[in-house]
Amino acid sequence: MKYILALLLSIPFFISCSDDEGPQNFLERYDNSVWEINFDGVPLVYNKFHNNESNPIVEWHKNVNLNCFYFFSIENAGGGLIEVSNNRIIIEIPHPGTTNDYRNLTFTENGNTINLKVEVFENGISKSVVNYVLNRSSFKPQNVQICNNN
């Protein structure tokens, strides 16, 4: 009888231990991670993801002539997140001064890398697509010289 009582009392414990949260989405999984885009083997663009729907990514673009970096924030560019899923995010960034021109940035998980598709739209029609591969980076943004925007 003691064993049956112990079994009945332990059932609520095991049921309450289940994980109902499910898998993490893209932003949750890559929160605070930094990724680089290489051009001819030289890393020139760094992307840092944030689990923040209003500002999911920030970028640093290296100016090799001035040995400094330009900083870009999706939030400051007027962009917005239009999709978050388990393995990708899509961000839309309007072209300044226009109403129907914009870029879509699609970041898709691909094993140990992230694929980036940049699609440019003019008057709502796709005009060009460029693809990049991002690799995880040890880049430390707090240690860089920011370029003057003058």
PDB file of C-alpha atoms in Angstrom:
ATOM      1  CA  MET A   1       0.000   0.000   0.000  1.00  0.00           C
ATOM      2  CA  LYS A   2       2.903   2.389   0.770  1.00  0.00           C
ATOM      3  CA  TYR A   3       4.294   1.793  -2.715  1.00  0.00           C
ATOM      4  CA  ILE A   4       0.992   2.577  -4.389  1.00  0.00           C
ATOM      5  CA  LEU A   5       0.630   5.755  -2.323  1.00  0.00           C
ATOM      6  CA  ALA A   6       4.207   6.804  -3.174  1.00  0.00           C
ATOM      7  CA  LEU A   7       3.538   6.166  -6.856  1.00  0.00           C
ATOM      8  CA  LEU A   8       0.339   8.227  -6.808  1.00  0.00           C
ATOM      9  CA  LEU A   9       2.062  11.102  -5.011  1.00  0.00           C
ATOM     10  CA  SER A  10       4.987  11.118  -7.458  1.00  0.00           C
ATOM     11  CA  ILE A  11       2.845  11.351 -10.619  1.00  0.00           C
ATOM     12  CA  PRO A  12       2.103  15.112 -10.199  1.00  0.00           C
ATOM     13  CA  PHE A  13       5.836  15.727  -9.721  1.00  0.00           C
ATOM     14  CA  PHE A  14       6.760  14.038 -13.006  1.00  0.00           C
ATOM     15  CA  ILE A  15       3.942  15.735 -14.899  1.00  0.00           C
ATOM     16  CA  SER A  16       4.993  19.180 -13.646  1.00  0.00           C
ATOM     17  CA  CYS A  17       8.574  18.589 -14.836  1.00  0.00           C
ATOM     18  CA  SER A  18       7.650  18.497 -18.531  1.00  0.00           C
ATOM     19  CA  ASP A  19       9.103  21.155 -20.828  1.00  0.00           C
ATOM     20  CA  ASP A  20       6.222  22.971 -22.533  1.00  0.00           C
ATOM     21  CA  GLU A  21       8.327  25.801 -23.966  1.00  0.00           C
ATOM     22  CA  GLY A  22       9.306  23.973 -27.154  1.00  0.00           C
ATOM     23  CA  PRO A  23      12.295  24.782 -29.366  1.00  0.00           C
ATOM     24  CA  GLN A  24      13.909  28.203 -29.381  1.00  0.00           C
ATOM     25  CA  ASN A  25      13.316  30.509 -32.324  1.00  0.00           C
ATOM     26  CA  PHE A  26      16.177  31.964 -34.383  1.00  0.00           C
ATOM     27  CA  LEU A  27      16.613  35.118 -32.277  1.00  0.00           C
ATOM     28  CA  GLU A  28      16.516  33.235 -28.975  1.00  0.00           C
ATOM     29  CA  ARG A  29      19.125  30.748 -30.187  1.00  0.00           C
ATOM     30  CA  TYR A  30      21.543  33.333 -31.643  1.00  0.00           C
ATOM     31  CA  ASP A  31      21.047  36.108 -29.059  1.00  0.00           C
ATOM     32  CA  ASN A  32      24.307  38.099 -28.637  1.00  0.00           C
ATOM     33  CA  SER A  33      26.206  35.981 -31.180  1.00  0.00           C
ATOM     34  CA  VAL A  34      28.432  37.705 -33.754  1.00  0.00           C
ATOM     35  CA  TRP A  35      28.797  36.543 -37.360  1.00  0.00           C
ATOM     36  CA  GLU A  36      31.093  37.770 -40.141  1.00  0.00           C
ATOM     37  CA  ILE A  37      30.851  38.090 -43.905  1.00  0.00           C
ATOM     38  CA  ASN A  38      34.150  37.566 -45.707  1.00  0.00           C
ATOM     39  CA  PHE A  39      35.079  39.204 -48.989  1.00  0.00           C
ATOM     40  CA  ASP A  40      37.983  37.382 -50.653  1.00  0.00           C
ATOM     41  CA  GLY A  41      38.881  35.901 -47.265  1.00  0.00           C
ATOM     42  CA  VAL A  42      38.816  39.247 -45.442  1.00  0.00           C
ATOM     43  CA  PRO A  43      36.059  39.811 -42.854  1.00  0.00           C
ATOM     44  CA  LEU A  44      34.551  43.227 -43.586  1.00  0.00           C
ATOM     45  CA  VAL A  45      31.001  43.024 -42.206  1.00  0.00           C
ATOM     46  CA  TYR A  46      30.000  41.811 -38.753  1.00  0.00           C
ATOM     47  CA  ASN A  47      26.419  41.093 -37.652  1.00  0.00           C
ATOM     48  CA  LYS A  48      25.287  40.717 -34.055  1.00  0.00           C
ATOM     49  CA  PHE A  49      21.864  39.224 -33.359  1.00  0.00           C
ATOM     50  CA  HIS A  50      19.679  40.309 -30.443  1.00  0.00           C
ATOM     51  CA  ASN A  51      16.587  38.603 -29.093  1.00  0.00           C
ATOM     52  CA  ASN A  52      14.755  41.895 -29.546  1.00  0.00           C
ATOM     53  CA  GLU A  53      12.016  42.228 -32.149  1.00  0.00           C
ATOM     54  CA  SER A  54      12.419  46.007 -32.502  1.00  0.00           C
ATOM     55  CA  ASN A  55      16.196  45.774 -33.073  1.00  0.00           C
ATOM     56  CA  PRO A  56      17.077  42.164 -33.974  1.00  0.00           C
ATOM     57  CA  ILE A  57      20.459  42.884 -35.558  1.00  0.00           C
ATOM     58  CA  VAL A  58      23.232  45.472 -35.599  1.00  0.00           C
ATOM     59  CA  GLU A  59      26.109  45.631 -38.088  1.00  0.00           C
ATOM     60  CA  TRP A  60      29.659  46.917 -38.269  1.00  0.00           C
ATOM     61  CA  HIS A  61      31.136  47.584 -41.740  1.00  0.00           C
ATOM     62  CA  LYS A  62      34.920  47.931 -41.877  1.00  0.00           C
ATOM     63  CA  ASN A  63      36.467  50.813 -43.806  1.00  0.00           C
ATOM     64  CA  VAL A  64      39.886  49.358 -44.667  1.00  0.00           C
ATOM     65  CA  ASN A  65      41.280  52.733 -45.801  1.00  0.00           C
ATOM     66  CA  LEU A  66      40.469  54.521 -42.538  1.00  0.00           C
ATOM     67  CA  ASN A  67      40.861  51.429 -40.314  1.00  0.00           C
ATOM     68  CA  CYS A  68      37.552  52.079 -38.575  1.00  0.00           C
ATOM     69  CA  PHE A  69      33.993  50.723 -38.604  1.00  0.00           C
ATOM     70  CA  TYR A  70      30.624  52.171 -39.583  1.00  0.00           C
ATOM     71  CA  PHE A  71      27.848  51.099 -37.214  1.00  0.00           C
ATOM     72  CA  PHE A  72      24.334  50.336 -38.488  1.00  0.00           C
ATOM     73  CA  SER A  73      21.233  49.503 -36.504  1.00  0.00           C
ATOM     74  CA  ILE A  74      18.176  47.998 -38.172  1.00  0.00           C
ATOM     75  CA  GLU A  75      16.018  49.993 -35.770  1.00  0.00           C
ATOM     76  CA  ASN A  76      17.705  53.289 -36.723  1.00  0.00           C
ATOM     77  CA  ALA A  77      17.321  52.465 -40.431  1.00  0.00           C
ATOM     78  CA  GLY A  78      13.548  52.246 -39.999  1.00  0.00           C
ATOM     79  CA  GLY A  79      13.569  48.520 -40.626  1.00  0.00           C
ATOM     80  CA  GLY A  80      11.339  45.971 -39.063  1.00  0.00           C
ATOM     81  CA  LEU A  81      11.110  42.284 -38.427  1.00  0.00           C
ATOM     82  CA  ILE A  82       8.517  40.648 -40.672  1.00  0.00           C
ATOM     83  CA  GLU A  83       9.135  36.985 -39.763  1.00  0.00           C
ATOM     84  CA  VAL A  84      10.732  35.007 -36.942  1.00  0.00           C
ATOM     85  CA  SER A  85      10.742  31.228 -37.075  1.00  0.00           C
ATOM     86  CA  ASN A  86      12.776  28.358 -35.720  1.00  0.00           C
ATOM     87  CA  ASN A  87      15.477  28.590 -38.394  1.00  0.00           C
ATOM     88  CA  ARG A  88      15.210  32.064 -39.969  1.00  0.00           C
ATOM     89  CA  ILE A  89      14.319  35.733 -39.678  1.00  0.00           C
ATOM     90  CA  ILE A  90      13.263  38.198 -42.368  1.00  0.00           C
ATOM     91  CA  ILE A  91      13.841  41.934 -41.941  1.00  0.00           C
ATOM     92  CA  GLU A  92      12.491  44.661 -44.223  1.00  0.00           C
ATOM     93  CA  ILE A  93      14.431  47.928 -44.529  1.00  0.00           C
ATOM     94  CA  PRO A  94      12.868  50.837 -46.451  1.00  0.00           C
ATOM     95  CA  HIS A  95      14.974  52.864 -48.863  1.00  0.00           C
ATOM     96  CA  PRO A  96      15.112  56.434 -47.481  1.00  0.00           C
ATOM     97  CA  GLY A  97      12.858  58.934 -49.230  1.00  0.00           C
ATOM     98  CA  THR A  98      10.742  56.387 -51.105  1.00  0.00           C
ATOM     99  CA  THR A  99       7.524  54.564 -50.373  1.00  0.00           C
ATOM    100  CA  ASN A 100       7.798  51.356 -52.426  1.00  0.00           C
ATOM    101  CA  ASP A 101      11.560  50.703 -52.456  1.00  0.00           C
ATOM    102  CA  TYR A 102      13.029  48.453 -49.778  1.00  0.00           C
ATOM    103  CA  ARG A 103      15.408  45.569 -49.027  1.00  0.00           C
ATOM    104  CA  ASN A 104      14.528  42.256 -47.463  1.00  0.00           C
ATOM    105  CA  LEU A 105      17.260  40.560 -45.439  1.00  0.00           C
ATOM    106  CA  THR A 106      16.607  36.846 -44.932  1.00  0.00           C
ATOM    107  CA  PHE A 107      18.912  35.109 -42.439  1.00  0.00           C
ATOM    108  CA  THR A 108      18.590  31.306 -42.549  1.00  0.00           C
ATOM    109  CA  GLU A 109      20.359  28.795 -40.338  1.00  0.00           C
ATOM    110  CA  ASN A 110      22.451  26.314 -42.346  1.00  0.00           C
ATOM    111  CA  GLY A 111      24.388  23.957 -40.065  1.00  0.00           C
ATOM    112  CA  ASN A 112      27.373  25.879 -38.661  1.00  0.00           C
ATOM    113  CA  THR A 113      26.769  28.891 -40.909  1.00  0.00           C
ATOM    114  CA  ILE A 114      23.984  31.361 -41.600  1.00  0.00           C
ATOM    115  CA  ASN A 115      22.893  32.172 -45.142  1.00  0.00           C
ATOM    116  CA  LEU A 116      21.949  35.775 -45.876  1.00  0.00           C
ATOM    117  CA  LYS A 117      19.816  36.666 -48.889  1.00  0.00           C
ATOM    118  CA  VAL A 118      19.548  40.384 -49.653  1.00  0.00           C
ATOM    119  CA  GLU A 119      16.691  41.108 -52.050  1.00  0.00           C
ATOM    120  CA  VAL A 120      16.163  44.646 -53.375  1.00  0.00           C
ATOM    121  CA  PHE A 121      12.663  45.772 -54.371  1.00  0.00           C
ATOM    122  CA  GLU A 122      11.754  48.809 -56.482  1.00  0.00           C
ATOM    123  CA  ASN A 123       8.075  49.746 -56.603  1.00  0.00           C
ATOM    124  CA  GLY A 124       7.362  46.428 -54.915  1.00  0.00           C
ATOM    125  CA  ILE A 125       9.092  44.400 -57.678  1.00  0.00           C
ATOM    126  CA  SER A 126      12.201  42.300 -56.971  1.00  0.00           C
ATOM    127  CA  LYS A 127      15.143  43.802 -58.883  1.00  0.00           C
ATOM    128  CA  SER A 128      18.192  41.989 -57.501  1.00  0.00           C
ATOM    129  CA  VAL A 129      19.233  39.232 -55.123  1.00  0.00           C
ATOM    130  CA  VAL A 130      22.659  38.767 -53.527  1.00  0.00           C
ATOM    131  CA  ASN A 131      23.577  35.828 -51.283  1.00  0.00           C
ATOM    132  CA  TYR A 132      26.209  35.707 -48.545  1.00  0.00           C
ATOM    133  CA  VAL A 133      27.455  33.124 -46.049  1.00  0.00           C
ATOM    134  CA  LEU A 134      28.037  34.226 -42.450  1.00  0.00           C
ATOM    135  CA  ASN A 135      30.509  32.436 -40.185  1.00  0.00           C
ATOM    136  CA  ARG A 136      30.582  32.665 -36.405  1.00  0.00           C
ATOM    137  CA  SER A 137      33.110  35.258 -35.272  1.00  0.00           C
ATOM    138  CA  SER A 138      35.096  36.195 -32.190  1.00  0.00           C
ATOM    139  CA  PHE A 139      34.812  39.891 -33.178  1.00  0.00           C
ATOM    140  CA  LYS A 140      34.482  42.140 -30.112  1.00  0.00           C
ATOM    141  CA  PRO A 141      32.538  45.278 -31.115  1.00  0.00           C
ATOM    142  CA  GLN A 142      33.449  47.117 -27.922  1.00  0.00           C
ATOM    143  CA  ASN A 143      37.108  47.105 -29.066  1.00  0.00           C
ATOM    144  CA  VAL A 144      36.688  48.903 -32.417  1.00  0.00           C
ATOM    145  CA  GLN A 145      37.172  52.445 -33.657  1.00  0.00           C
ATOM    146  CA  ILE A 146      33.899  53.902 -35.004  1.00  0.00           C
ATOM    147  CA  CYS A 147      34.272  56.035 -38.169  1.00  0.00           C
ATOM    148  CA  ASN A 148      33.040  59.619 -38.211  1.00  0.00           C
ATOM    149  CA  ASN A 149      29.975  60.001 -40.421  1.00  0.00           C
ATOM    150  CA  ASN A 150      31.170  63.394 -41.716  1.00  0.00           C
TER     151      ASN A 150
END
